[in-house]
Amino acid sequence: GKLFIYDVIAKKYRSLTPEEWVRQHCLNFLTQHLNYPASNIQIERNHKIDQMNRRTDIQVYDSKGKVFMLVECKAPHVEITSITFQQASQYQKNQAKYMVLTNGLQNYIYQIDTNKQETLQLAEFPSYYESY
């Protein structure tokens, strides 16, 4: 009686939780609509940050293998708040150019300039070709 969804990035079936629904839709949007190469995307990547294990929902790499974008997915009923932003910001030690927070209903997309220590909110997902 449990539902599963096929994860084309990991090439395996995953339990269809509300958060997984959001992640799979985001992956589909990135690969099928924005033409991000699936080979440049990793999911559930573990990081050790401040002595604690953290997990990135979606991590996109540029053509040179550097982290281009981090995506934090929440279930549709979870409101995106400043706490969500702080959680995702912990992963920013990887110095991605973009950070995205999504619950499938709302997307918050930020461009991060670590040199100027500025964060700009964008209206749309960045093009993958901006990584060149």
GROMACS .gro file of N, CA and C in nm:
model
  396
    1GLY      N    1   0.081  -0.120   0.000
    1GLY     CA    2   0.000   0.000   0.000
    1GLY      C    3   0.084   0.125   0.000
    2LYS      N    4   0.216   0.115  -0.010
    2LYS     CA    5   0.303   0.232  -0.009
    2LYS      C    6   0.333   0.274  -0.153
    3LEU      N    7   0.329   0.405  -0.178
    3LEU     CA    8   0.358   0.456  -0.312
    3LEU      C    9   0.506   0.488  -0.327
    4PHE      N   10   0.557   0.465  -0.449
    4PHE     CA   11   0.696   0.494  -0.481
    4PHE      C   12   0.701   0.577  -0.608
    5ILE      N   13   0.811   0.649  -0.625
    5ILE     CA   14   0.835   0.727  -0.745
    5ILE      C   15   0.977   0.695  -0.793
    6TYR      N   16   0.995   0.689  -0.925
    6TYR     CA   17   1.126   0.658  -0.979
    6TYR      C   18   1.211   0.785  -0.984
    7ASP      N   19   1.328   0.778  -0.925
    7ASP     CA   20   1.423   0.889  -0.923
    7ASP      C   21   1.519   0.869  -1.039
    8VAL      N   22   1.507   0.952  -1.143
    8VAL     CA   23   1.590   0.936  -1.263
    8VAL      C   24   1.736   0.972  -1.239
    9ILE      N   25   1.764   1.052  -1.138
    9ILE     CA   26   1.902   1.089  -1.108
    9ILE      C   27   1.973   0.973  -1.037
   10ALA      N   28   1.910   0.920  -0.932
   10ALA     CA   29   1.969   0.809  -0.856
   10ALA      C   30   1.942   0.674  -0.920
   11LYS      N   31   1.851   0.672  -1.017
   11LYS     CA   32   1.813   0.550  -1.088
   11LYS      C   33   1.761   0.442  -0.992
   12LYS      N   34   1.669   0.485  -0.905
   12LYS     CA   35   1.607   0.391  -0.812
   12LYS      C   36   1.472   0.446  -0.767
   13TYR      N   37   1.389   0.358  -0.713
   13TYR     CA   38   1.259   0.399  -0.662
   13TYR      C   39   1.275   0.453  -0.520
   14ARG      N   40   1.198   0.557  -0.491
   14ARG     CA   41   1.197   0.619  -0.359
   14ARG      C   42   1.054   0.625  -0.307
   15SER      N   43   1.041   0.619  -0.177
   15SER     CA   44   0.910   0.634  -0.115
   15SER      C   45   0.854   0.772  -0.149
   16LEU      N   46   0.729   0.776  -0.192
   16LEU     CA   47   0.668   0.902  -0.236
   16LEU      C   48   0.614   0.980  -0.117
   17THR      N   49   0.705   1.049  -0.048
   17THR     CA   50   0.667   1.139   0.060
   17THR      C   51   0.637   1.275  -0.001
   18PRO      N   52   0.572   1.365   0.071
   18PRO     CA   53   0.547   1.500   0.018
   18PRO      C   54   0.676   1.572  -0.023
   19GLU      N   55   0.782   1.559   0.058
   19GLU     CA   56   0.909   1.624   0.023
   19GLU      C   57   0.970   1.561  -0.102
   20GLU      N   58   0.960   1.429  -0.115
   20GLU     CA   59   1.013   1.361  -0.234
   20GLU      C   60   0.937   1.405  -0.359
   21TRP      N   61   0.806   1.425  -0.346
   21TRP     CA   62   0.725   1.475  -0.458
   21TRP      C   63   0.781   1.609  -0.506
   22VAL      N   64   0.813   1.697  -0.412
   22VAL     CA   65   0.868   1.829  -0.447
   22VAL      C   66   1.004   1.812  -0.513
   23ARG      N   67   1.089   1.728  -0.457
   23ARG     CA   68   1.223   1.709  -0.513
   23ARG      C   69   1.217   1.655  -0.655
   24GLN      N   70   1.132   1.555  -0.679
   24GLN     CA   71   1.124   1.497  -0.813
   24GLN      C   72   1.067   1.597  -0.914
   25HIS      N   73   0.973   1.678  -0.873
   25HIS     CA   74   0.922   1.781  -0.964
   25HIS      C   75   1.028   1.887  -0.994
   26CYS      N   76   1.105   1.922  -0.893
   26CYS     CA   77   1.213   2.018  -0.914
   26CYS      C   78   1.319   1.959  -1.008
   27LEU      N   79   1.356   1.834  -0.987
   27LEU     CA   80   1.453   1.768  -1.076
   27LEU      C   81   1.402   1.763  -1.219
   28ASN      N   82   1.274   1.731  -1.235
   28ASN     CA   83   1.213   1.727  -1.367
   28ASN      C   84   1.218   1.865  -1.432
   29PHE      N   85   1.187   1.968  -1.357
   29PHE     CA   86   1.190   2.104  -1.410
   29PHE      C   87   1.332   2.143  -1.454
   30LEU      N   88   1.429   2.111  -1.369
   30LEU     CA   89   1.568   2.145  -1.401
   30LEU      C   90   1.617   2.072  -1.526
   31THR      N   91   1.589   1.943  -1.536
   31THR     CA   92   1.642   1.864  -1.647
   31THR      C   93   1.558   1.873  -1.774
   32GLN      N   94   1.427   1.871  -1.762
   32GLN     CA   95   1.341   1.865  -1.880
   32GLN      C   96   1.302   2.002  -1.936
   33HIS      N   97   1.294   2.103  -1.850
   33HIS     CA   98   1.250   2.235  -1.896
   33HIS      C   99   1.363   2.336  -1.907
   34LEU      N  100   1.463   2.324  -1.817
   34LEU     CA  101   1.575   2.417  -1.821
   34LEU      C  102   1.701   2.355  -1.879
   35ASN      N  103   1.694   2.227  -1.917
   35ASN     CA  104   1.804   2.155  -1.983
   35ASN      C  105   1.932   2.144  -1.900
   36TYR      N  106   1.919   2.135  -1.769
   36TYR     CA  107   2.036   2.106  -1.687
   36TYR      C  108   2.075   1.961  -1.712
   37PRO      N  109   2.202   1.931  -1.732
   37PRO     CA  110   2.243   1.792  -1.754
   37PRO      C  111   2.223   1.709  -1.626
   38ALA      N  112   2.154   1.598  -1.637
   38ALA     CA  113   2.131   1.511  -1.522
   38ALA      C  114   2.263   1.462  -1.464
   39SER      N  115   2.364   1.448  -1.549
   39SER     CA  116   2.494   1.401  -1.502
   39SER      C  117   2.563   1.501  -1.409
   40ASN      N  118   2.517   1.625  -1.407
   40ASN     CA  119   2.576   1.728  -1.322
   40ASN      C  120   2.495   1.751  -1.194
   41ILE      N  121   2.403   1.660  -1.165
   41ILE     CA  122   2.316   1.676  -1.048
   41ILE      C  123   2.338   1.559  -0.953
   42GLN      N  124   2.349   1.592  -0.825
   42GLN     CA  125   2.356   1.491  -0.719
   42GLN      C  126   2.243   1.520  -0.621
   43ILE      N  127   2.191   1.414  -0.560
   43ILE     CA  128   2.089   1.434  -0.458
   43ILE      C  129   2.135   1.371  -0.328
   44GLU      N  130   2.083   1.426  -0.220
   44GLU     CA  131   2.114   1.378  -0.085
   44GLU      C  132   2.263   1.363  -0.061
   45ARG      N  133   2.336   1.464  -0.095
   45ARG     CA  134   2.482   1.462  -0.073
   45ARG      C  135   2.510   1.499   0.071
   46ASN      N  136   2.590   1.417   0.138
   46ASN     CA  137   2.625   1.443   0.278
   46ASN      C  138   2.743   1.537   0.287
   47HIS      N  139   2.738   1.625   0.386
   47HIS     CA  140   2.846   1.720   0.415
   47HIS      C  141   2.869   1.721   0.564
   48LYS      N  142   2.992   1.740   0.604
   48LYS     CA  143   3.023   1.758   0.745
   48LYS      C  144   3.044   1.909   0.766
   49ILE      N  145   2.954   1.969   0.840
   49ILE     CA  146   2.960   2.113   0.864
   49ILE      C  147   2.954   2.136   1.014
   50ASP      N  148   3.056   2.201   1.067
   50ASP     CA  149   3.063   2.229   1.211
   50ASP      C  150   3.042   2.102   1.293
   51GLN      N  151   3.113   1.997   1.258
   51GLN     CA  152   3.110   1.869   1.329
   51GLN      C  153   2.977   1.794   1.317
   52MET      N  154   2.886   1.842   1.232
   52MET     CA  155   2.757   1.775   1.217
   52MET      C  156   2.738   1.732   1.072
   53ASN      N  157   2.671   1.617   1.055
   53ASN     CA  158   2.640   1.571   0.920
   53ASN      C  159   2.516   1.643   0.869
   54ARG      N  160   2.525   1.699   0.751
   54ARG     CA  161   2.415   1.770   0.686
   54ARG      C  162   2.394   1.705   0.550
   55ARG      N  163   2.273   1.721   0.495
   55ARG     CA  164   2.241   1.660   0.367
   55ARG      C  165   2.180   1.765   0.275
   56THR      N  166   2.234   1.774   0.155
   56THR     CA  167   2.181   1.864   0.054
   56THR      C  168   2.078   1.788  -0.029
   57ASP      N  169   1.957   1.843  -0.045
   57ASP     CA  170   1.854   1.776  -0.124
   57ASP      C  171   1.895   1.762  -0.270
   58ILE      N  172   1.933   1.874  -0.331
   58ILE     CA  173   1.979   1.873  -0.471
   58ILE      C  174   2.102   1.962  -0.480
   59GLN      N  175   2.204   1.910  -0.545
   59GLN     CA  176   2.326   1.986  -0.567
   59GLN      C  177   2.358   1.980  -0.716
   60VAL      N  178   2.371   2.095  -0.779
   60VAL     CA  179   2.401   2.103  -0.922
   60VAL      C  180   2.543   2.155  -0.939
   61TYR      N  181   2.618   2.090  -1.027
   61TYR     CA  182   2.756   2.129  -1.054
   61TYR      C  183   2.765   2.195  -1.190
   62ASP      N  184   2.862   2.286  -1.204
   62ASP     CA  185   2.884   2.348  -1.334
   62ASP      C  186   2.971   2.256  -1.420
   63SER      N  187   3.007   2.303  -1.537
   63SER     CA  188   3.083   2.222  -1.632
   63SER      C  189   3.225   2.192  -1.584
   64LYS      N  190   3.273   2.266  -1.483
   64LYS     CA  191   3.407   2.245  -1.429
   64LYS      C  192   3.406   2.162  -1.300
   65GLY      N  193   3.287   2.118  -1.259
   65GLY     CA  194   3.276   2.036  -1.139
   65GLY      C  195   3.261   2.113  -1.009
   66LYS      N  196   3.243   2.246  -1.019
   66LYS     CA  197   3.222   2.327  -0.900
   66LYS      C  198   3.073   2.332  -0.869
   67VAL      N  199   3.041   2.348  -0.741
   67VAL     CA  200   2.901   2.359  -0.701
   67VAL      C  201   2.844   2.487  -0.760
   68PHE      N  202   2.736   2.472  -0.835
   68PHE     CA  203   2.670   2.584  -0.904
   68PHE      C  204   2.544   2.626  -0.828
   69MET      N  205   2.465   2.527  -0.783
   69MET     CA  206   2.339   2.558  -0.717
   69MET      C  207   2.305   2.452  -0.613
   70LEU      N  208   2.256   2.498  -0.499
   70LEU     CA  209   2.204   2.411  -0.395
   70LEU      C  210   2.053   2.432  -0.388
   71VAL      N  211   1.978   2.322  -0.376
   71VAL     CA  212   1.832   2.331  -0.368
   71VAL      C  213   1.788   2.258  -0.241
   72GLU      N  214   1.715   2.328  -0.157
   72GLU     CA  215   1.657   2.271  -0.036
   72GLU      C  216   1.508   2.254  -0.061
   73CYS      N  217   1.459   2.130  -0.053
   73CYS     CA  218   1.318   2.099  -0.079
   73CYS      C  219   1.244   2.074   0.051
   74LYS      N  220   1.126   2.129   0.061
   74LYS     CA  221   1.037   2.107   0.174
   74LYS      C  222   0.904   2.055   0.120
   75ALA      N  223   0.828   1.990   0.205
   75ALA     CA  224   0.694   1.942   0.167
   75ALA      C  225   0.604   2.063   0.138
   76PRO      N  226   0.502   2.045   0.054
   76PRO     CA  227   0.415   2.158   0.017
   76PRO      C  228   0.348   2.228   0.136
   77HIS      N  229   0.323   2.156   0.243
   77HIS     CA  230   0.258   2.218   0.359
   77HIS      C  231   0.355   2.294   0.449
   78VAL      N  232   0.486   2.284   0.421
   78VAL     CA  233   0.588   2.351   0.503
   78VAL      C  234   0.613   2.490   0.446
   79GLU      N  235   0.594   2.589   0.530
   79GLU     CA  236   0.617   2.727   0.488
   79GLU      C  237   0.766   2.756   0.482
   80ILE      N  238   0.808   2.829   0.381
   80ILE     CA  239   0.948   2.870   0.368
   80ILE      C  240   0.965   2.995   0.454
   81THR      N  241   1.051   2.985   0.555
   81THR     CA  242   1.070   3.096   0.649
   81THR      C  243   1.218   3.132   0.658
   82SER      N  244   1.248   3.226   0.744
   82SER     CA  245   1.387   3.264   0.766
   82SER      C  246   1.465   3.147   0.827
   83ILE      N  247   1.397   3.059   0.903
   83ILE     CA  248   1.463   2.941   0.959
   83ILE      C  249   1.504   2.846   0.847
   84THR      N  250   1.418   2.830   0.747
   84THR     CA  251   1.451   2.747   0.630
   84THR      C  252   1.572   2.806   0.559
   85PHE      N  253   1.573   2.938   0.544
   85PHE     CA  254   1.685   3.006   0.479
   85PHE      C  255   1.814   2.983   0.558
   86GLN      N  256   1.808   2.992   0.690
   86GLN     CA  257   1.927   2.971   0.773
   86GLN      C  258   1.977   2.827   0.759
   87GLN      N  259   1.884   2.731   0.757
   87GLN     CA  260   1.923   2.591   0.740
   87GLN      C  261   1.998   2.571   0.609
   88ALA      N  262   1.943   2.624   0.501
   88ALA     CA  263   2.006   2.610   0.371
   88ALA      C  264   2.138   2.687   0.364
   89SER      N  265   2.145   2.799   0.433
   89SER     CA  266   2.267   2.880   0.432
   89SER      C  267   2.385   2.807   0.494
   90GLN      N  268   2.358   2.712   0.583
   90GLN     CA  269   2.467   2.634   0.643
   90GLN      C  270   2.543   2.557   0.535
   91TYR      N  271   2.473   2.516   0.430
   91TYR     CA  272   2.537   2.442   0.322
   91TYR      C  273   2.618   2.533   0.231
   92GLN      N  274   2.600   2.662   0.246
   92GLN     CA  275   2.663   2.757   0.157
   92GLN      C  276   2.814   2.760   0.174
   93LYS      N  277   2.866   2.691   0.271
   93LYS     CA  278   3.011   2.682   0.284
   93LYS      C  279   3.071   2.620   0.158
   94ASN      N  280   2.986   2.554   0.078
   94ASN     CA  281   3.031   2.500  -0.050
   94ASN      C  282   3.045   2.609  -0.154
   95GLN      N  283   2.999   2.729  -0.121
   95GLN     CA  284   3.009   2.847  -0.206
   95GLN      C  285   2.945   2.828  -0.342
   96ALA      N  286   2.820   2.782  -0.341
   96ALA     CA  287   2.743   2.774  -0.465
   96ALA      C  288   2.706   2.915  -0.507
   97LYS      N  289   2.690   2.933  -0.636
   97LYS     CA  290   2.653   3.064  -0.689
   97LYS      C  291   2.504   3.092  -0.664
   98TYR      N  292   2.425   2.986  -0.655
   98TYR     CA  293   2.280   3.000  -0.635
   98TYR      C  294   2.232   2.907  -0.524
   99MET      N  295   2.130   2.953  -0.454
   99MET     CA  296   2.064   2.873  -0.352
   99MET      C  297   1.914   2.885  -0.375
  100VAL      N  298   1.845   2.771  -0.373
  100VAL     CA  299   1.701   2.768  -0.398
  100VAL      C  300   1.632   2.700  -0.281
  101LEU      N  301   1.523   2.760  -0.236
  101LEU     CA  302   1.437   2.700  -0.135
  101LEU      C  303   1.301   2.682  -0.200
  102THR      N  304   1.246   2.561  -0.192
  102THR     CA  305   1.117   2.536  -0.257
  102THR      C  306   1.033   2.440  -0.175
  103ASN      N  307   0.902   2.464  -0.179
  103ASN     CA  308   0.807   2.368  -0.123
  103ASN      C  309   0.714   2.320  -0.234
  104GLY      N  310   0.754   2.342  -0.357
  104GLY     CA  311   0.675   2.301  -0.472
  104GLY      C  312   0.568   2.401  -0.511
  105LEU      N  313   0.531   2.486  -0.417
  105LEU     CA  314   0.431   2.589  -0.444
  105LEU      C  315   0.495   2.727  -0.454
  106GLN      N  316   0.602   2.744  -0.377
  106GLN     CA  317   0.677   2.870  -0.378
  106GLN      C  318   0.825   2.838  -0.396
  107ASN      N  319   0.890   2.917  -0.479
  107ASN     CA  320   1.033   2.905  -0.501
  107ASN      C  321   1.100   3.035  -0.458
  108TYR      N  322   1.202   3.022  -0.377
  108TYR     CA  323   1.284   3.137  -0.339
  108TYR      C  324   1.423   3.109  -0.394
  109ILE      N  325   1.464   3.193  -0.488
  109ILE     CA  326   1.588   3.171  -0.562
  109ILE      C  327   1.682   3.286  -0.531
  110TYR      N  328   1.801   3.253  -0.486
  110TYR     CA  329   1.898   3.356  -0.447
  110TYR      C  330   2.028   3.339  -0.524
  111GLN      N  331   2.080   3.451  -0.569
  111GLN     CA  332   2.214   3.455  -0.629
  111GLN      C  333   2.307   3.506  -0.521
  112ILE      N  334   2.416   3.435  -0.499
  112ILE     CA  335   2.506   3.468  -0.389
  112ILE      C  336   2.641   3.511  -0.445
  113ASP      N  337   2.683   3.630  -0.408
  113ASP     CA  338   2.814   3.680  -0.446
  113ASP      C  339   2.899   3.680  -0.320
  114THR      N  340   2.983   3.578  -0.305
  114THR     CA  341   3.064   3.565  -0.184
  114THR      C  342   3.172   3.673  -0.175
  115ASN      N  343   3.217   3.724  -0.290
  115ASN     CA  344   3.318   3.830  -0.286
  115ASN      C  345   3.262   3.958  -0.227
  116LYS      N  346   3.141   3.995  -0.268
  116LYS     CA  347   3.077   4.117  -0.218
  116LYS      C  348   2.992   4.090  -0.094
  117GLN      N  349   2.979   3.964  -0.058
  117GLN     CA  350   2.893   3.921   0.054
  117GLN      C  351   2.752   3.976   0.036
  118GLU      N  352   2.698   3.955  -0.085
  118GLU     CA  353   2.563   4.000  -0.119
  118GLU      C  354   2.478   3.881  -0.161
  119THR      N  355   2.350   3.890  -0.130
  119THR     CA  356   2.253   3.791  -0.172
  119THR      C  357   2.139   3.863  -0.241
  120LEU      N  358   2.113   3.827  -0.366
  120LEU     CA  359   2.004   3.887  -0.443
  120LEU      C  360   1.895   3.784  -0.465
  121GLN      N  361   1.770   3.822  -0.443
  121GLN     CA  362   1.661   3.731  -0.472
  121GLN      C  363   1.623   3.746  -0.619
  122LEU      N  364   1.608   3.632  -0.688
  122LEU     CA  365   1.575   3.630  -0.829
  122LEU      C  366   1.430   3.585  -0.848
  123ALA      N  367   1.373   3.623  -0.962
  123ALA     CA  368   1.235   3.584  -0.993
  123ALA      C  369   1.229   3.447  -1.061
  124GLU      N  370   1.339   3.404  -1.123
  124GLU     CA  371   1.341   3.279  -1.199
  124GLU      C  372   1.466   3.198  -1.167
  125PHE      N  373   1.458   3.069  -1.198
  125PHE     CA  374   1.577   2.984  -1.187
  125PHE      C  375   1.682   3.034  -1.286
  126PRO      N  376   1.810   3.026  -1.248
  126PRO     CA  377   1.915   3.066  -1.342
  126PRO      C  378   1.928   2.964  -1.454
  127SER      N  379   1.973   3.011  -1.566
  127SER     CA  380   2.003   2.922  -1.677
  127SER      C  381   2.129   2.843  -1.643
  128TYR      N  382   2.134   2.718  -1.681
  128TYR     CA  383   2.254   2.639  -1.657
  128TYR      C  384   2.372   2.700  -1.729
  129TYR      N  385   2.348   2.762  -1.840
  129TYR     CA  386   2.458   2.815  -1.921
  129TYR      C  387   2.524   2.938  -1.856
  130GLU      N  388   2.467   2.988  -1.747
  130GLU     CA  389   2.532   3.095  -1.672
  130GLU      C  390   2.655   3.043  -1.597
  131SER      N  391   2.670   2.912  -1.593
  131SER     CA  392   2.783   2.853  -1.521
  131SER      C  393   2.911   2.854  -1.603
  132TYR      N  394   2.900   2.891  -1.729
  132TYR     CA  395   3.021   2.891  -1.815
  132TYR      C  396   3.099   3.018  -1.800
   0.00000   0.00000   0.00000
